[in-house]
Amino acid sequence: MNGHVVPSPAQEGLHELLGGERRYQVVRKLGQGGMAEVFLCTMFSGDEFRRPVAVKIVRDDFAKRPEFCELFAQEARFAAMLLHPNIVNVLDFSRDAQGRLFLVMEYIEGVDLWQLATSRALPPSVAIHIAAEVLHGLDYAHRLPHGSEVRGIVHRDVSPPSWI
């Protein structure tokens, strides 16, 4: 090897031009799950506007499944409606140059809950506070209005690494 890191297909897709302009530049990979990879990226917009964002891009094998793509798109539409301090904001949803779906979310600097919980013992008061804040966010999502009813969104994978 010549010292160059070979980008993954997801990284190559994000480096492509979107709408005639460079929109996202990969900084580093944050993680991956069974269906997607998540990258820390720089979002470019307007005259020298830059912002760090987290970009979740669907893996190639799932991007070819229409039923999965529809579920991912539905997840993105619901997530974009959620505006709560305990829920990460969705900023963009589109397809890259290869046609793979991606979701752009605000990037929040810090240690994730999994690292925090496994690195040291949490005092009970801190653990209770964290659990209460998670529940506030889940309650808000569950009660999201839909006409005169509530939408009843239920998140079925609430675990520290579930953001992937």
PDB file of C-alpha atoms in Angstrom:
ATOM      1  CA  MET A   1       0.000   0.000   0.000  1.00  0.00           C
ATOM      2  CA  ASN A   2       1.110   3.534  -0.648  1.00  0.00           C
ATOM      3  CA  GLY A   3      -0.175   4.918   2.648  1.00  0.00           C
ATOM      4  CA  HIS A   4      -3.541   6.006   1.264  1.00  0.00           C
ATOM      5  CA  VAL A   5      -6.693   4.900   3.025  1.00  0.00           C
ATOM      6  CA  VAL A   6      -9.111   3.268   0.617  1.00  0.00           C
ATOM      7  CA  PRO A   7     -12.492   4.952   1.089  1.00  0.00           C
ATOM      8  CA  SER A   8     -15.558   2.797   1.580  1.00  0.00           C
ATOM      9  CA  PRO A   9     -18.308   3.015  -1.059  1.00  0.00           C
ATOM     10  CA  ALA A  10     -20.280   5.194   1.367  1.00  0.00           C
ATOM     11  CA  GLN A  11     -17.390   7.639   1.687  1.00  0.00           C
ATOM     12  CA  GLU A  12     -16.991   7.784  -2.082  1.00  0.00           C
ATOM     13  CA  GLY A  13     -20.695   8.543  -2.476  1.00  0.00           C
ATOM     14  CA  LEU A  14     -20.545  11.400   0.007  1.00  0.00           C
ATOM     15  CA  HIS A  15     -17.518  12.891  -1.753  1.00  0.00           C
ATOM     16  CA  GLU A  16     -19.472  13.056  -5.004  1.00  0.00           C
ATOM     17  CA  LEU A  17     -21.053  16.292  -6.123  1.00  0.00           C
ATOM     18  CA  LEU A  18     -24.669  16.819  -5.060  1.00  0.00           C
ATOM     19  CA  GLY A  19     -26.698  19.433  -6.883  1.00  0.00           C
ATOM     20  CA  GLY A  20     -23.591  20.748  -8.637  1.00  0.00           C
ATOM     21  CA  GLU A  21     -21.835  21.622  -5.389  1.00  0.00           C
ATOM     22  CA  ARG A  22     -19.739  19.742  -2.865  1.00  0.00           C
ATOM     23  CA  ARG A  23     -22.151  19.290   0.003  1.00  0.00           C
ATOM     24  CA  TYR A  24     -20.586  16.861   2.508  1.00  0.00           C
ATOM     25  CA  GLN A  25     -16.961  15.968   3.144  1.00  0.00           C
ATOM     26  CA  VAL A  26     -16.140  12.910   5.246  1.00  0.00           C
ATOM     27  CA  VAL A  27     -13.962  13.618   8.286  1.00  0.00           C
ATOM     28  CA  ARG A  28     -14.014  10.128   9.810  1.00  0.00           C
ATOM     29  CA  LYS A  29     -16.170   7.070  10.321  1.00  0.00           C
ATOM     30  CA  LEU A  30     -18.097   7.105  13.605  1.00  0.00           C
ATOM     31  CA  GLY A  31     -19.516   3.601  13.473  1.00  0.00           C
ATOM     32  CA  GLN A  32     -21.487   1.033  11.572  1.00  0.00           C
ATOM     33  CA  GLY A  33     -24.353  -1.273  12.137  1.00  0.00           C
ATOM     34  CA  GLY A  34     -25.986  -4.057  10.213  1.00  0.00           C
ATOM     35  CA  MET A  35     -27.746  -1.717   7.801  1.00  0.00           C
ATOM     36  CA  ALA A  36     -25.798   1.542   7.695  1.00  0.00           C
ATOM     37  CA  GLU A  37     -22.539   3.366   8.301  1.00  0.00           C
ATOM     38  CA  VAL A  38     -22.335   6.675  10.182  1.00  0.00           C
ATOM     39  CA  PHE A  39     -19.738   9.318   9.378  1.00  0.00           C
ATOM     40  CA  LEU A  40     -18.690  12.604  10.900  1.00  0.00           C
ATOM     41  CA  CYS A  41     -18.816  15.002   7.967  1.00  0.00           C
ATOM     42  CA  THR A  42     -18.475  18.675   7.277  1.00  0.00           C
ATOM     43  CA  MET A  43     -21.575  20.124   5.653  1.00  0.00           C
ATOM     44  CA  PHE A  44     -20.951  22.971   3.219  1.00  0.00           C
ATOM     45  CA  SER A  45     -23.652  25.468   2.342  1.00  0.00           C
ATOM     46  CA  GLY A  46     -23.641  28.987   1.012  1.00  0.00           C
ATOM     47  CA  ASP A  47     -20.699  31.315   1.230  1.00  0.00           C
ATOM     48  CA  GLU A  48     -18.094  29.512   3.351  1.00  0.00           C
ATOM     49  CA  PHE A  49     -20.721  28.106   5.741  1.00  0.00           C
ATOM     50  CA  ARG A  50     -19.519  24.895   7.373  1.00  0.00           C
ATOM     51  CA  ARG A  51     -21.055  22.703  10.043  1.00  0.00           C
ATOM     52  CA  PRO A  52     -20.147  19.303  11.521  1.00  0.00           C
ATOM     53  CA  VAL A  53     -22.892  16.732  10.935  1.00  0.00           C
ATOM     54  CA  ALA A  54     -23.430  12.995  11.332  1.00  0.00           C
ATOM     55  CA  VAL A  55     -24.364  11.244   8.091  1.00  0.00           C
ATOM     56  CA  LYS A  56     -26.015   7.822   8.186  1.00  0.00           C
ATOM     57  CA  ILE A  57     -25.753   6.125   4.800  1.00  0.00           C
ATOM     58  CA  VAL A  58     -27.453   2.857   3.904  1.00  0.00           C
ATOM     59  CA  ARG A  59     -25.167  -0.048   3.017  1.00  0.00           C
ATOM     60  CA  ASP A  60     -25.189  -1.147  -0.624  1.00  0.00           C
ATOM     61  CA  ASP A  61     -26.939  -4.476  -0.014  1.00  0.00           C
ATOM     62  CA  PHE A  62     -29.862  -2.735   1.748  1.00  0.00           C
ATOM     63  CA  ALA A  63     -29.966   0.187  -0.711  1.00  0.00           C
ATOM     64  CA  LYS A  64     -31.044  -2.294  -3.409  1.00  0.00           C
ATOM     65  CA  ARG A  65     -34.133  -3.417  -1.454  1.00  0.00           C
ATOM     66  CA  PRO A  66     -37.153  -1.212  -2.264  1.00  0.00           C
ATOM     67  CA  GLU A  67     -39.049  -2.264   0.882  1.00  0.00           C
ATOM     68  CA  PHE A  68     -36.086  -1.340   3.100  1.00  0.00           C
ATOM     69  CA  CYS A  69     -35.633   1.987   1.307  1.00  0.00           C
ATOM     70  CA  GLU A  70     -39.286   2.852   1.917  1.00  0.00           C
ATOM     71  CA  LEU A  71     -38.969   2.029   5.628  1.00  0.00           C
ATOM     72  CA  PHE A  72     -35.777   4.096   5.881  1.00  0.00           C
ATOM     73  CA  ALA A  73     -37.485   7.012   4.094  1.00  0.00           C
ATOM     74  CA  GLN A  74     -40.465   6.730   6.459  1.00  0.00           C
ATOM     75  CA  GLU A  75     -38.090   6.771   9.444  1.00  0.00           C
ATOM     76  CA  ALA A  76     -36.468   9.918   8.041  1.00  0.00           C
ATOM     77  CA  ARG A  77     -39.835  11.657   7.536  1.00  0.00           C
ATOM     78  CA  PHE A  78     -40.912  10.900  11.106  1.00  0.00           C
ATOM     79  CA  ALA A  79     -37.543  11.849  12.558  1.00  0.00           C
ATOM     80  CA  ALA A  80     -37.638  15.199  10.740  1.00  0.00           C
ATOM     81  CA  MET A  81     -40.891  16.035  12.557  1.00  0.00           C
ATOM     82  CA  LEU A  82     -39.341  15.535  15.982  1.00  0.00           C
ATOM     83  CA  LEU A  83     -38.100  18.780  17.495  1.00  0.00           C
ATOM     84  CA  HIS A  84     -37.094  18.121  21.079  1.00  0.00           C
ATOM     85  CA  PRO A  85     -33.918  18.861  23.064  1.00  0.00           C
ATOM     86  CA  ASN A  86     -33.440  15.133  23.797  1.00  0.00           C
ATOM     87  CA  ILE A  87     -33.741  14.024  20.161  1.00  0.00           C
ATOM     88  CA  VAL A  88     -31.077  14.621  17.527  1.00  0.00           C
ATOM     89  CA  ASN A  89     -32.354  16.890  14.727  1.00  0.00           C
ATOM     90  CA  VAL A  90     -32.589  15.602  11.161  1.00  0.00           C
ATOM     91  CA  LEU A  91     -31.187  18.174   8.734  1.00  0.00           C
ATOM     92  CA  ASP A  92     -31.325  16.476   5.348  1.00  0.00           C
ATOM     93  CA  PHE A  93     -32.413  13.288   3.617  1.00  0.00           C
ATOM     94  CA  SER A  94     -31.461  12.364   0.073  1.00  0.00           C
ATOM     95  CA  ARG A  95     -29.559   9.955  -2.157  1.00  0.00           C
ATOM     96  CA  ASP A  96     -25.871  10.072  -2.948  1.00  0.00           C
ATOM     97  CA  ALA A  97     -24.367   9.925  -6.444  1.00  0.00           C
ATOM     98  CA  GLN A  98     -24.714   6.104  -6.416  1.00  0.00           C
ATOM     99  CA  GLY A  99     -28.391   6.285  -5.444  1.00  0.00           C
ATOM    100  CA  ARG A 100     -27.973   5.195  -1.804  1.00  0.00           C
ATOM    101  CA  LEU A 101     -30.175   6.851   0.800  1.00  0.00           C
ATOM    102  CA  PHE A 102     -28.552   8.939   3.482  1.00  0.00           C
ATOM    103  CA  LEU A 103     -29.787  10.834   6.509  1.00  0.00           C
ATOM    104  CA  VAL A 104     -27.980  13.913   7.828  1.00  0.00           C
ATOM    105  CA  MET A 105     -28.312  14.660  11.542  1.00  0.00           C
ATOM    106  CA  GLU A 106     -26.862  17.214  13.890  1.00  0.00           C
ATOM    107  CA  TYR A 107     -23.563  16.087  15.343  1.00  0.00           C
ATOM    108  CA  ILE A 108     -23.278  16.291  19.111  1.00  0.00           C
ATOM    109  CA  GLU A 109     -19.740  16.250  20.464  1.00  0.00           C
ATOM    110  CA  GLY A 110     -19.080  14.127  23.517  1.00  0.00           C
ATOM    111  CA  VAL A 111     -18.946  10.655  24.964  1.00  0.00           C
ATOM    112  CA  ASP A 112     -21.825   8.386  24.017  1.00  0.00           C
ATOM    113  CA  LEU A 113     -23.868   6.659  26.696  1.00  0.00           C
ATOM    114  CA  TRP A 114     -22.316   3.260  25.984  1.00  0.00           C
ATOM    115  CA  GLN A 115     -18.791   4.607  26.600  1.00  0.00           C
ATOM    116  CA  LEU A 116     -19.939   6.474  29.690  1.00  0.00           C
ATOM    117  CA  ALA A 117     -21.698   3.458  31.210  1.00  0.00           C
ATOM    118  CA  THR A 118     -18.875   1.020  30.518  1.00  0.00           C
ATOM    119  CA  SER A 119     -15.947   3.265  31.453  1.00  0.00           C
ATOM    120  CA  ARG A 120     -16.910   3.843  35.075  1.00  0.00           C
ATOM    121  CA  ALA A 121     -19.655   3.392  37.593  1.00  0.00           C
ATOM    122  CA  LEU A 122     -22.313   6.049  37.282  1.00  0.00           C
ATOM    123  CA  PRO A 123     -23.700   7.519  40.479  1.00  0.00           C
ATOM    124  CA  PRO A 124     -27.374   6.528  40.834  1.00  0.00           C
ATOM    125  CA  SER A 125     -28.494  10.168  40.595  1.00  0.00           C
ATOM    126  CA  VAL A 126     -26.728  10.564  37.212  1.00  0.00           C
ATOM    127  CA  ALA A 127     -28.113   7.270  35.881  1.00  0.00           C
ATOM    128  CA  ILE A 128     -31.636   8.288  36.946  1.00  0.00           C
ATOM    129  CA  HIS A 129     -31.249  11.718  35.321  1.00  0.00           C
ATOM    130  CA  ILE A 130     -30.075  10.159  32.035  1.00  0.00           C
ATOM    131  CA  ALA A 131     -32.935   7.634  32.055  1.00  0.00           C
ATOM    132  CA  ALA A 132     -35.483  10.383  32.746  1.00  0.00           C
ATOM    133  CA  GLU A 133     -34.162  12.503  29.857  1.00  0.00           C
ATOM    134  CA  VAL A 134     -34.284   9.543  27.468  1.00  0.00           C
ATOM    135  CA  LEU A 135     -37.870   8.883  28.562  1.00  0.00           C
ATOM    136  CA  HIS A 136     -38.836  12.545  27.993  1.00  0.00           C
ATOM    137  CA  GLY A 137     -37.621  12.244  24.400  1.00  0.00           C
ATOM    138  CA  LEU A 138     -39.411   8.941  23.843  1.00  0.00           C
ATOM    139  CA  ASP A 139     -42.627  10.321  25.359  1.00  0.00           C
ATOM    140  CA  TYR A 140     -42.478  13.333  23.030  1.00  0.00           C
ATOM    141  CA  ALA A 141     -42.027  11.066  19.984  1.00  0.00           C
ATOM    142  CA  HIS A 142     -44.874   8.810  21.097  1.00  0.00           C
ATOM    143  CA  ARG A 143     -47.241  11.754  21.582  1.00  0.00           C
ATOM    144  CA  LEU A 144     -46.374  13.485  18.275  1.00  0.00           C
ATOM    145  CA  PRO A 145     -49.670  14.929  17.030  1.00  0.00           C
ATOM    146  CA  HIS A 146     -51.329  13.548  13.905  1.00  0.00           C
ATOM    147  CA  GLY A 147     -54.505  15.516  13.304  1.00  0.00           C
ATOM    148  CA  SER A 148     -56.678  15.127  16.395  1.00  0.00           C
ATOM    149  CA  GLU A 149     -54.881  11.887  17.340  1.00  0.00           C
ATOM    150  CA  VAL A 150     -51.344  11.084  18.405  1.00  0.00           C
ATOM    151  CA  ARG A 151     -48.997   9.371  15.985  1.00  0.00           C
ATOM    152  CA  GLY A 152     -47.838   6.845  18.587  1.00  0.00           C
ATOM    153  CA  ILE A 153     -44.274   6.446  17.333  1.00  0.00           C
ATOM    154  CA  VAL A 154     -42.589   3.607  19.195  1.00  0.00           C
ATOM    155  CA  HIS A 155     -38.801   3.290  18.997  1.00  0.00           C
ATOM    156  CA  ARG A 156     -38.067  -0.419  19.228  1.00  0.00           C
ATOM    157  CA  ASP A 157     -34.300  -0.268  19.679  1.00  0.00           C
ATOM    158  CA  VAL A 158     -33.465   2.014  22.568  1.00  0.00           C
ATOM    159  CA  SER A 159     -29.926   1.138  23.517  1.00  0.00           C
ATOM    160  CA  PRO A 160     -26.772   3.261  23.663  1.00  0.00           C
ATOM    161  CA  PRO A 161     -25.445   2.181  20.238  1.00  0.00           C
ATOM    162  CA  SER A 162     -28.903   2.196  18.553  1.00  0.00           C
ATOM    163  CA  TRP A 163     -28.119   5.395  16.640  1.00  0.00           C
ATOM    164  CA  ILE A 164     -26.318   3.339  14.001  1.00  0.00           C
TER     165      ILE A 164
END
